[in-house]
PDB file of C-alpha atoms in Angstrom:
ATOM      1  CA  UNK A   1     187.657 229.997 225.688  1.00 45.00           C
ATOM      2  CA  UNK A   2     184.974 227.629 226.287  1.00 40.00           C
ATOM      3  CA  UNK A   3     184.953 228.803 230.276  1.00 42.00           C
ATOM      4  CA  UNK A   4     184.619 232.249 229.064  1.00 42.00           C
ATOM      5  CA  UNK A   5     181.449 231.082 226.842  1.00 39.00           C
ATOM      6  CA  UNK A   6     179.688 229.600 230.094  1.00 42.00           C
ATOM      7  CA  UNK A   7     180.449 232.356 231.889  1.00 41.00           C
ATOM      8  CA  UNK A   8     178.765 234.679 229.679  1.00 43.00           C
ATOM      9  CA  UNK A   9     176.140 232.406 228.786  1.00 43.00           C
ATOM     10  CA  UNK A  10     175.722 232.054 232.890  1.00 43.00           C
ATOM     11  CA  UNK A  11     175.724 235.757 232.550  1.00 36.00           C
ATOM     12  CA  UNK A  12     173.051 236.398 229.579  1.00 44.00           C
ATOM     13  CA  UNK A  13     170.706 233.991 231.887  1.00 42.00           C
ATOM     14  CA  UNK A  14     170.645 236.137 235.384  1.00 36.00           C
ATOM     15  CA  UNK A  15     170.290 239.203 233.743  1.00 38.00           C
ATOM     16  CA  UNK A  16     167.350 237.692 232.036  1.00 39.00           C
ATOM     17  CA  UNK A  17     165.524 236.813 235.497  1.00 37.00           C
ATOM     18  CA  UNK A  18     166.425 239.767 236.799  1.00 33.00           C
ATOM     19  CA  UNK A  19     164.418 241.665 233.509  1.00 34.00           C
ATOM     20  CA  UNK A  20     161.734 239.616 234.484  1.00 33.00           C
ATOM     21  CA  UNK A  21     161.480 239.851 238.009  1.00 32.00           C
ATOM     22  CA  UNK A  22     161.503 243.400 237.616  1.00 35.00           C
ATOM     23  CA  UNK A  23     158.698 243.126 234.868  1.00 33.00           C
ATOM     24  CA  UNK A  24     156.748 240.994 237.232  1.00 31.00           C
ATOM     25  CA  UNK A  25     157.079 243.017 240.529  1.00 32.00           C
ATOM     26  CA  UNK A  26     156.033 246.273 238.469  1.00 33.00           C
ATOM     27  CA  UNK A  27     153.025 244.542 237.019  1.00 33.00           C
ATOM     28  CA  UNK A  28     152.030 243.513 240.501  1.00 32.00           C
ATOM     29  CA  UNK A  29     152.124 246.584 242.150  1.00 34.00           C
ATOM     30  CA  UNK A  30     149.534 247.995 238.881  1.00 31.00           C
ATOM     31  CA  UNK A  31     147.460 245.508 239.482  1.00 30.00           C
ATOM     32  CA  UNK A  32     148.068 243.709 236.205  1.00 28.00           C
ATOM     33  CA  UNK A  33     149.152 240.190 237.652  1.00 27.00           C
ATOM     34  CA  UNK A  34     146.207 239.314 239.102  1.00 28.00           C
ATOM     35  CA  UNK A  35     143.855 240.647 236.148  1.00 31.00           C
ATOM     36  CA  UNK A  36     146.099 238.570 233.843  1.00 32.00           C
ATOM     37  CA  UNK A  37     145.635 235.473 235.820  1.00 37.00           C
ATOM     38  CA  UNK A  38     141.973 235.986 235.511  1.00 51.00           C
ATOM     39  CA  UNK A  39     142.105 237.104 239.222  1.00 55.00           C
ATOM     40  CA  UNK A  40     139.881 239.712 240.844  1.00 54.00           C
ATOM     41  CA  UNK A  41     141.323 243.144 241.757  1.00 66.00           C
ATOM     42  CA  UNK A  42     139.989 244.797 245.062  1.00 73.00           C
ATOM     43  CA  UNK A  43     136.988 243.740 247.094  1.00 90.00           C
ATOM     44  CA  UNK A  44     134.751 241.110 245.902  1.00 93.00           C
ATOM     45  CA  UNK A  45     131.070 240.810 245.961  1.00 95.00           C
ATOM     46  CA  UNK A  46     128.578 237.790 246.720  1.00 96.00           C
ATOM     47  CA  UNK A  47     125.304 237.895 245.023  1.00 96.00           C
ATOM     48  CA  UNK A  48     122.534 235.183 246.027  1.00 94.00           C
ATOM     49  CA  UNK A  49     120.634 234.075 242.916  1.00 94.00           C
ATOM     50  CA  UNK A  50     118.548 230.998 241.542  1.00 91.00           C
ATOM     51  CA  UNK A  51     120.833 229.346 239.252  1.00 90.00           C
ATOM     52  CA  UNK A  52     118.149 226.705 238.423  1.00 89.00           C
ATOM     53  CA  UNK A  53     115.288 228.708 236.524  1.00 92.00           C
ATOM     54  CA  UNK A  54     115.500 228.659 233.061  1.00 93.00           C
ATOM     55  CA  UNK A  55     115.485 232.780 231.778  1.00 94.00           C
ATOM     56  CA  UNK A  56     115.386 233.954 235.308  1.00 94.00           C
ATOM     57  CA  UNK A  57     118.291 232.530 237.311  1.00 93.00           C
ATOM     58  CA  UNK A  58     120.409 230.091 235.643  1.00 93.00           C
ATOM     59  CA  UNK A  59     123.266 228.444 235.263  1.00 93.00           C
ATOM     60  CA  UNK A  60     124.099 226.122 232.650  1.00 90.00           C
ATOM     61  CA  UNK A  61     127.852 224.573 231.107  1.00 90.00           C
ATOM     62  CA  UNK A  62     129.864 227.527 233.291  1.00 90.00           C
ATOM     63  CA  UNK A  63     127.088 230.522 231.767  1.00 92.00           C
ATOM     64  CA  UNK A  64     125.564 232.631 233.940  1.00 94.00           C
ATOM     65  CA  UNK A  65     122.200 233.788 232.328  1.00 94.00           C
ATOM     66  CA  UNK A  66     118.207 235.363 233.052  1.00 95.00           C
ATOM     67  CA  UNK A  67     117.036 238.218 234.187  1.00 96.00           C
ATOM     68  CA  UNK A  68     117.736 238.233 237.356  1.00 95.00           C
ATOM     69  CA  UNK A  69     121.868 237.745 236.591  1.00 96.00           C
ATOM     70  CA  UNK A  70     121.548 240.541 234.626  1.00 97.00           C
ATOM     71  CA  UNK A  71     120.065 242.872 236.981  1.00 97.00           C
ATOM     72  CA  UNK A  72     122.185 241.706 239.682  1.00 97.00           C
ATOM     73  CA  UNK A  73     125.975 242.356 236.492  1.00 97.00           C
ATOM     74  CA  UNK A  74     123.732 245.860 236.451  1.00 97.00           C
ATOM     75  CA  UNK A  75     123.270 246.808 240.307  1.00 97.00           C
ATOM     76  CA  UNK A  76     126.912 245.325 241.037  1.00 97.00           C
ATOM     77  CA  UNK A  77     128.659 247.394 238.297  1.00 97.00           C
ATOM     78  CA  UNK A  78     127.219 250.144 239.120  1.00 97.00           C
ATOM     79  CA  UNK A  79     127.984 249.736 243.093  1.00 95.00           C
ATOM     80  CA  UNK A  80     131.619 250.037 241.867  1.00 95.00           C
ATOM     81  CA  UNK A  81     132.362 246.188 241.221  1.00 96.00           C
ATOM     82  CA  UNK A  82     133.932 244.917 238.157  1.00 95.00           C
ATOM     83  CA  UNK A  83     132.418 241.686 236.334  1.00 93.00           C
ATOM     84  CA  UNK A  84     135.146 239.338 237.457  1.00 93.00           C
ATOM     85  CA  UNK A  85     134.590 240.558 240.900  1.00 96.00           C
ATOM     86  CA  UNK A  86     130.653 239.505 241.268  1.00 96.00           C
ATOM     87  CA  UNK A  87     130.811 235.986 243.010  1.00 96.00           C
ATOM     88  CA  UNK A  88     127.282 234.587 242.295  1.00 95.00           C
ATOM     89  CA  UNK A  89     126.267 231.630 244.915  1.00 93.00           C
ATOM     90  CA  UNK A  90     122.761 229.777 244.523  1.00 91.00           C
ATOM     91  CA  UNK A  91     119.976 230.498 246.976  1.00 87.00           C
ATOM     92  CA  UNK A  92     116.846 228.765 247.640  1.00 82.00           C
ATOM     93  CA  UNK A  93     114.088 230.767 248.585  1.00 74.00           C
ATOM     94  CA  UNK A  94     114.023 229.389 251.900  1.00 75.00           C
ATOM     95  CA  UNK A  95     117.426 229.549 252.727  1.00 81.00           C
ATOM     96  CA  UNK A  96     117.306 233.697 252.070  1.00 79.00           C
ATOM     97  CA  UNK A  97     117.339 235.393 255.077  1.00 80.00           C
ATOM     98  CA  UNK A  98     119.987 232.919 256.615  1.00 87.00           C
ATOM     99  CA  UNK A  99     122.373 233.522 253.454  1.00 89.00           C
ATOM    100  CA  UNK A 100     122.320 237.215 254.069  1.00 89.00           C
ATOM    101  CA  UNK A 101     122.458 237.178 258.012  1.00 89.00           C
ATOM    102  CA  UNK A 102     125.267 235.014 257.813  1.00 90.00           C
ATOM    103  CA  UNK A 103     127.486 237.231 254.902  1.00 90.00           C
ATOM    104  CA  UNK A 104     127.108 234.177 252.249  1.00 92.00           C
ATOM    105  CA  UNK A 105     125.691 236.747 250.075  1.00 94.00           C
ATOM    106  CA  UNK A 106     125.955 240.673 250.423  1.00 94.00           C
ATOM    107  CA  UNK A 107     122.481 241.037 248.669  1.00 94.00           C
ATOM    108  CA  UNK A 108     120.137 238.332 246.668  1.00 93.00           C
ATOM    109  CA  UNK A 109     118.788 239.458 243.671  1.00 93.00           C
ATOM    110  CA  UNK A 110     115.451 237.354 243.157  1.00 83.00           C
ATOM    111  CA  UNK A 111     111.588 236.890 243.574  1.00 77.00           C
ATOM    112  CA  UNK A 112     110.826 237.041 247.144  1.00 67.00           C
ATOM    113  CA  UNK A 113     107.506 237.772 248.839  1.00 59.00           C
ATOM    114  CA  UNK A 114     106.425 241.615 249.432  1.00 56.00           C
ATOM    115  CA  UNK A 115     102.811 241.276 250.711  1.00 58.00           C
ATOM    116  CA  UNK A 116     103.476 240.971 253.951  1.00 55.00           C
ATOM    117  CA  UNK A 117     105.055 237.203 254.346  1.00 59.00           C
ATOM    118  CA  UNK A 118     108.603 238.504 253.967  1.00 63.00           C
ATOM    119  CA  UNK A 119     111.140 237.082 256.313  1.00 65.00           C
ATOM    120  CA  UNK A 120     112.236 239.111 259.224  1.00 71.00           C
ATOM    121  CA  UNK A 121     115.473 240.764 258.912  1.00 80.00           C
ATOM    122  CA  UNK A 122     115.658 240.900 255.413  1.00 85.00           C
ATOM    123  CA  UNK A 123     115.243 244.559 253.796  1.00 88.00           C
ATOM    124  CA  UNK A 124     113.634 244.469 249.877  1.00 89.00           C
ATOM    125  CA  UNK A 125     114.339 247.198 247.295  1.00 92.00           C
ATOM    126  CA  UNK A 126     112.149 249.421 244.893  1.00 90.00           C
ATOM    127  CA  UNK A 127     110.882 245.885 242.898  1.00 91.00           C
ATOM    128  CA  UNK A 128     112.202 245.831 238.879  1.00 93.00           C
ATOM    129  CA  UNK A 129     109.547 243.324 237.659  1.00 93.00           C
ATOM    130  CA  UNK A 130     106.489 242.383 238.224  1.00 93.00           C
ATOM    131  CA  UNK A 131     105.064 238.292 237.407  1.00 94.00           C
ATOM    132  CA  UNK A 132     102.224 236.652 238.578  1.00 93.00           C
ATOM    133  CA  UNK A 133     102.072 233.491 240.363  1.00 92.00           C
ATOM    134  CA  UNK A 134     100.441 230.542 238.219  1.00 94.00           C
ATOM    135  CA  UNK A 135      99.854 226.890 237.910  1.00 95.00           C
ATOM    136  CA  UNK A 136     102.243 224.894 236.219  1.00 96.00           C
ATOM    137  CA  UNK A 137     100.167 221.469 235.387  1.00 95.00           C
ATOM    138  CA  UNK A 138     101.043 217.888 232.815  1.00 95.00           C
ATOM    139  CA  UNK A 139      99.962 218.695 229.030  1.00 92.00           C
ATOM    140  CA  UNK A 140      97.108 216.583 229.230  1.00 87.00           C
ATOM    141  CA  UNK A 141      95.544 217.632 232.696  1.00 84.00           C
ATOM    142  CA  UNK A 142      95.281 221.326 231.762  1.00 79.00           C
ATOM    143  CA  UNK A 143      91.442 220.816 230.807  1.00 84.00           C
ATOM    144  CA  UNK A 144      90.861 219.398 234.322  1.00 88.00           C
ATOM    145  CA  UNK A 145      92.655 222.439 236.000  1.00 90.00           C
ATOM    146  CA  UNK A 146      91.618 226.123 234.726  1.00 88.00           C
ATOM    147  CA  UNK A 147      90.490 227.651 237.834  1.00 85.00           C
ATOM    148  CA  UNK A 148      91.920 227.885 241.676  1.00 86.00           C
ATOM    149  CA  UNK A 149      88.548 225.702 242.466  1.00 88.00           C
ATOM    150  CA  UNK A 150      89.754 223.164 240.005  1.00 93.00           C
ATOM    151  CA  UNK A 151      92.455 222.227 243.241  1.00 94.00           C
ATOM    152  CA  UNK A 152      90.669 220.887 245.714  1.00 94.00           C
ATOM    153  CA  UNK A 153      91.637 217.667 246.444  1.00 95.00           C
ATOM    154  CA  UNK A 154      94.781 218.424 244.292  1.00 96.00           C
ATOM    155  CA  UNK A 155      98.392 218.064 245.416  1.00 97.00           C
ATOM    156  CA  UNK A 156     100.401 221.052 244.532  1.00 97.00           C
ATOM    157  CA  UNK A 157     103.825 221.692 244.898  1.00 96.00           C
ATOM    158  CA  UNK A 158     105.555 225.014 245.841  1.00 93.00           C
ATOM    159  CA  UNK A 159     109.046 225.877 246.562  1.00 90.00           C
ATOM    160  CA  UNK A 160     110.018 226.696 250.607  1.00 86.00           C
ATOM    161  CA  UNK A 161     110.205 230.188 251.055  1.00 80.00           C
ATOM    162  CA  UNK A 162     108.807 231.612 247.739  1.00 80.00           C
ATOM    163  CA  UNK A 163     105.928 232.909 249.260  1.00 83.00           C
ATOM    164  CA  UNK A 164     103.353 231.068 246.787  1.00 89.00           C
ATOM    165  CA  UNK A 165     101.909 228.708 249.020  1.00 89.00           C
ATOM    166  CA  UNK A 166     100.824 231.511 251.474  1.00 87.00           C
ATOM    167  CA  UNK A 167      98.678 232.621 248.180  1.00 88.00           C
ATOM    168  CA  UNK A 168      97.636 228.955 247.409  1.00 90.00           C
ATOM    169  CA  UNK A 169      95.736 228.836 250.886  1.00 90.00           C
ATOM    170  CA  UNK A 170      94.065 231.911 250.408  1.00 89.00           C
ATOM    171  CA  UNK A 171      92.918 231.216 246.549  1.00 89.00           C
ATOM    172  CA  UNK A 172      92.808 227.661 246.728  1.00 91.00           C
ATOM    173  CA  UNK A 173      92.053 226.666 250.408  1.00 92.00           C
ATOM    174  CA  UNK A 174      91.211 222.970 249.120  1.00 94.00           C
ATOM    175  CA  UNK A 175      94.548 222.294 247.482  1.00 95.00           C
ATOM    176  CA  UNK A 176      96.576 219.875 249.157  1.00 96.00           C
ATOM    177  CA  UNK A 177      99.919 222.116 249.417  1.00 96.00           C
ATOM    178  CA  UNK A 178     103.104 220.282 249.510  1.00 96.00           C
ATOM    179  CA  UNK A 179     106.361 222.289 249.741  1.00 94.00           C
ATOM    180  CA  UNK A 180     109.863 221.100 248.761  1.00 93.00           C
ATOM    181  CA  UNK A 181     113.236 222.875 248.853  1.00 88.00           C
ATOM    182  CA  UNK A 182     113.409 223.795 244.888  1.00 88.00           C
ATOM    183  CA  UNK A 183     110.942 224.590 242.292  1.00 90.00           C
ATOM    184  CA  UNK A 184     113.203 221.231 240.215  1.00 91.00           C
ATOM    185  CA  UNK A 185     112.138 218.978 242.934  1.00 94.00           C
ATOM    186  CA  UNK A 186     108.576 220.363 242.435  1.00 95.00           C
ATOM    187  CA  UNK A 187     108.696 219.831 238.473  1.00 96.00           C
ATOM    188  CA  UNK A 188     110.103 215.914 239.017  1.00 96.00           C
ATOM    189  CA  UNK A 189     107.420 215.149 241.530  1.00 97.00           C
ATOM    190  CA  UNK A 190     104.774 216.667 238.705  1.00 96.00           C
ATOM    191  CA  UNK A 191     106.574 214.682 236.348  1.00 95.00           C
ATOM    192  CA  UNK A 192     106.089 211.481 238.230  1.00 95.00           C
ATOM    193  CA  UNK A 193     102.768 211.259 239.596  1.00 95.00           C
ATOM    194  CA  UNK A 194     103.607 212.544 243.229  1.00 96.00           C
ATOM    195  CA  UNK A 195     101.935 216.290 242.418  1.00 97.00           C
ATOM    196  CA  UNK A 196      99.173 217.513 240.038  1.00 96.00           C
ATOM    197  CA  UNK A 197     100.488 221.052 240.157  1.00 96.00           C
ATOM    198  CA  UNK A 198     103.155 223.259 240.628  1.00 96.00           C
ATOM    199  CA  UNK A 199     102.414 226.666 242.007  1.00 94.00           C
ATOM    200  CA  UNK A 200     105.242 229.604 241.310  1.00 93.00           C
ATOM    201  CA  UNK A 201     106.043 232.663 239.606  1.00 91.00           C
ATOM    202  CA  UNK A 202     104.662 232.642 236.009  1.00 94.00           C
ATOM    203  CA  UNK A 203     108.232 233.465 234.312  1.00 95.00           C
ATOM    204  CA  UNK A 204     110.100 231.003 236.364  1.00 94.00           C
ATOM    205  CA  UNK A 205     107.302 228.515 235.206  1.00 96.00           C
ATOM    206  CA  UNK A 206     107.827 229.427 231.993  1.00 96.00           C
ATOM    207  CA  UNK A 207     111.070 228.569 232.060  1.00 95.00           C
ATOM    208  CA  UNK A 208     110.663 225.357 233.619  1.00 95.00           C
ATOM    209  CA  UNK A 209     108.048 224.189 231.099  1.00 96.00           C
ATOM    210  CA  UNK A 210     110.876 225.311 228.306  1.00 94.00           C
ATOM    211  CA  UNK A 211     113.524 223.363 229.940  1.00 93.00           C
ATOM    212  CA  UNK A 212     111.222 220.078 230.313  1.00 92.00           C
ATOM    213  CA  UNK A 213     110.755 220.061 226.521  1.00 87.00           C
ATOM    214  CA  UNK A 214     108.387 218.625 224.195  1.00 82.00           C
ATOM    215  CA  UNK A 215     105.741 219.997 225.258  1.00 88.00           C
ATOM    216  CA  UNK A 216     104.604 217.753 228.385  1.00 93.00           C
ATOM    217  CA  UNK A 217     104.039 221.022 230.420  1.00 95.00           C
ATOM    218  CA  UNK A 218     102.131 223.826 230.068  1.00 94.00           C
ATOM    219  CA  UNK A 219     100.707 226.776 232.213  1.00 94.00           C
ATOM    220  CA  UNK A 220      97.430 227.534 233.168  1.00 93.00           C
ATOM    221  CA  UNK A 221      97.063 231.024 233.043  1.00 91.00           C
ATOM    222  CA  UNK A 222      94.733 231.642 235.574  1.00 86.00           C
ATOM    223  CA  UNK A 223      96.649 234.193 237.732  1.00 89.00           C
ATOM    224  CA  UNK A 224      96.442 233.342 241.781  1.00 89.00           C
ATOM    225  CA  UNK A 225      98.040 236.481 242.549  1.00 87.00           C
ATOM    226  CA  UNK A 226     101.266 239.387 242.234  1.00 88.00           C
ATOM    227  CA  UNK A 227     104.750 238.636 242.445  1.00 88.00           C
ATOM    228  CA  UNK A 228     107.719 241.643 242.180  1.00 87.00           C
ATOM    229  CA  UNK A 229     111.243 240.918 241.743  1.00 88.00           C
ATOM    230  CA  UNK A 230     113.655 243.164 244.238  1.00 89.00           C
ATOM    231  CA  UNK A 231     117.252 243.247 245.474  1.00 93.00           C
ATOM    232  CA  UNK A 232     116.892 242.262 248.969  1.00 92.00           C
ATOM    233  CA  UNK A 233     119.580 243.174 251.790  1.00 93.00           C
ATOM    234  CA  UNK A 234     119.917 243.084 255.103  1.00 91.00           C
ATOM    235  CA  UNK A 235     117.388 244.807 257.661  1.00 89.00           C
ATOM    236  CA  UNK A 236     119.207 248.176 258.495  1.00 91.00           C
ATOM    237  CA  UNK A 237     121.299 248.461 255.458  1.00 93.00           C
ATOM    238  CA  UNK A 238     119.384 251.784 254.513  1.00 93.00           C
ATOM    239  CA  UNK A 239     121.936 253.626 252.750  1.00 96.00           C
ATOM    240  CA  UNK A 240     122.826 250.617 250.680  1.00 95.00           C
ATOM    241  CA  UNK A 241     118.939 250.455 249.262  1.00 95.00           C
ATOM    242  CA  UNK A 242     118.901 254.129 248.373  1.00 96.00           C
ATOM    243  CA  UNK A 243     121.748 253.781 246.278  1.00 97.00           C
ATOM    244  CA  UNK A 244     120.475 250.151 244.707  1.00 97.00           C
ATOM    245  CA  UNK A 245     116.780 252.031 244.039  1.00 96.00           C
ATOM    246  CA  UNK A 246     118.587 254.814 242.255  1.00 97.00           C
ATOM    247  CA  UNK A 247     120.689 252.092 240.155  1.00 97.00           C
ATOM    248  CA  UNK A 248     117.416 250.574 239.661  1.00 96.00           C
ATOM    249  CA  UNK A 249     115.427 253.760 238.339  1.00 96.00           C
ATOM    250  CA  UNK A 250     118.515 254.084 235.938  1.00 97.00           C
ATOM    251  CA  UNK A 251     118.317 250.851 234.854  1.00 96.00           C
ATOM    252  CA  UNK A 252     114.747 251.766 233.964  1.00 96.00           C
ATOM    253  CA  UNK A 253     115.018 255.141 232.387  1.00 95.00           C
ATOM    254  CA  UNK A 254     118.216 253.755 229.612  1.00 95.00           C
ATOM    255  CA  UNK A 255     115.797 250.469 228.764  1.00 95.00           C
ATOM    256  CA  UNK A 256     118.136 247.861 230.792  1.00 96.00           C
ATOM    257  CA  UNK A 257     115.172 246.145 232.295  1.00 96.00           C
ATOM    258  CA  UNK A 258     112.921 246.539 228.953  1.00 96.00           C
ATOM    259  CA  UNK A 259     115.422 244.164 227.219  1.00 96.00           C
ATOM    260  CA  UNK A 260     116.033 242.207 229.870  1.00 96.00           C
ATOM    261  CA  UNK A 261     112.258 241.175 229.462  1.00 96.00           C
ATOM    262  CA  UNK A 262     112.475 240.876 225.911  1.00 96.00           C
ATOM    263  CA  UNK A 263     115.450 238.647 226.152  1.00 95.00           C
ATOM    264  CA  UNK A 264     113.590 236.707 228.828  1.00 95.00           C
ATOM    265  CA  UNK A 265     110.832 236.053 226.828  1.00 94.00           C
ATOM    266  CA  UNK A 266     112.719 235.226 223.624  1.00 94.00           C
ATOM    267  CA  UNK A 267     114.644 232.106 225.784  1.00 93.00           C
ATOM    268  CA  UNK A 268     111.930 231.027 226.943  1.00 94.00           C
ATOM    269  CA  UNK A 269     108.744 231.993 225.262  1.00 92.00           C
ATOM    270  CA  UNK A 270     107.468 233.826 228.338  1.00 94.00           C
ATOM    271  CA  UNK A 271     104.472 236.098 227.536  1.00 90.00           C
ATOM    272  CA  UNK A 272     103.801 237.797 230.466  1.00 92.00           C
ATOM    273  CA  UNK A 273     105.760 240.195 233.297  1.00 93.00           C
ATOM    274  CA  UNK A 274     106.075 243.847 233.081  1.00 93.00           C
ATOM    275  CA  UNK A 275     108.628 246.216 234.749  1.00 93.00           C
ATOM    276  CA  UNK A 276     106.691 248.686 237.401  1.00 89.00           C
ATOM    277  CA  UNK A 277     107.045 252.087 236.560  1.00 79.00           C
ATOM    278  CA  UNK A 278     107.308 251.441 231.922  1.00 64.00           C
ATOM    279  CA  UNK A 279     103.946 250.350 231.607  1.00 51.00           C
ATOM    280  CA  UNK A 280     104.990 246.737 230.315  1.00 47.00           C
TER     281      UNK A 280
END
């Protein structure tokens, strides 16, 4: 009696694996395995951003957030990718073109220059907002430093890449222009003594003067110049940029970008920027 109670019990047990192989192998061939284990279905897609710029580009305890991450959920949703399948990776201003060329990245989605100092090979979009570059400068040396004259003499700190020190030499040909790989390094070296300036885009200044805290940076608000915010892709990818600019326009037209501003400036206290084409 008790062998016939194993047996069973033996019994009961493989029929139960067998339910759930069966359960499994179905689920798998839906798809629903690898959404369940937090997986990506389908193709994937790499999107360069900055993840170190407060309300722009930033990452911070696993959170993606700015408004460049949202443009870039926007574009890549609309392209046909689903949120889990947007890979962001961080990219440097300078290290742009080589990210792209190489496949890290399918498309960055970030300030890059668009007057003419763009890097070869590298193919820029309708743009979706519009800053201006600035002077980020210590709390207390902002009398010293209101106008580009103000700089000569003056070390001032830009990031590799970004296209601001090309501006800096033409509005400030007496600044002392010392580039470094990130605009972080830049706001450490203002910190300490080693700059008396950092030169950027005005939002991702703002954002950097938020993060510092308590108030021992501030802006200067003398504008040195333009800078517009575009998808960039690789030189060639024509089709690609039609379909991005007509994602963009949408993106425009239902108010995406308009609260992506607002949200902006409410993170950081960013007053400025405008999206091309609204009139703000």
């Amino acid at each position: 009696m008790a062998h016939r109670w194993r047996r069973q019990r033996r019994l009961r047990r493989m029929a139960c694996a067998m339910l759930v192989l069966a359960m499994t192998s179905s689920a798998a061939g839906c798809g629903v395995v690898a959404g369940a284990s937090g997986e990506p279905d389908g193709p994937t897609i790499s999107i360069g951003v900055a993840l170190d710029e407060p309300g722009v580009g930033w990452l911070h305890d696993g959170e993606y957030s700015g408004f460049d991450i949202t443009v870039a959920r926007y574009v890549a949703q609309a392209l046909g990718y689903a949120r889990k399948q947007v890979n962001f990776t961080q990219i440097r201003p300078g290290d742009a073109p080589a990210a792209l060329h190489s496949g890290e990245a399918q498309m960055l989605v970030t300030s890059m220059p668009m007057d003419g100092t763009q890097p070869s090979g590298v193919q820029s979009t309708k743009p979706y907002l519009l800053t201006q570059q600035d002077l980020l400068v210590r709390t207390g040396d902002k009398p010293a430093i209101i106008a580009p004259s103000d700089l000569n003499g003056k070390i001032v700190c830009s990031a590799q890449g970004g296209g601001a020190a090309a501006r800096l030499r033409q509005q400030a040909p007496g600044a002392v222009i010392r580039e470094r790989q990130s605009y972080q390094q830049c706001v450490t070296a203002l910190l300490v003594g080693e700059a008396d300036a950092v030169s950027a885009d005005d939002a991702v200044l703002s954002g950097l003067a938020f993060s510092t805290g308590k108030g021992y940076l501030r802006l200067v608000g003398q504008p040195l110049g333009e800078v517009l915010h575009s998808v960039q892709v690789r030189a060639g990818e024509d089709e690609l940029v039609k379909k991005i600019d007509v994602v963009l326009d949408t993106m425009r037209e239902d108010g995406g970008l308009a609260h992506a501003l607002d949200a902006m400036q409410d993170a950081t206290g960013y007053r400025g920027g405008s999206v091309p084409g609204m009139g703000r």
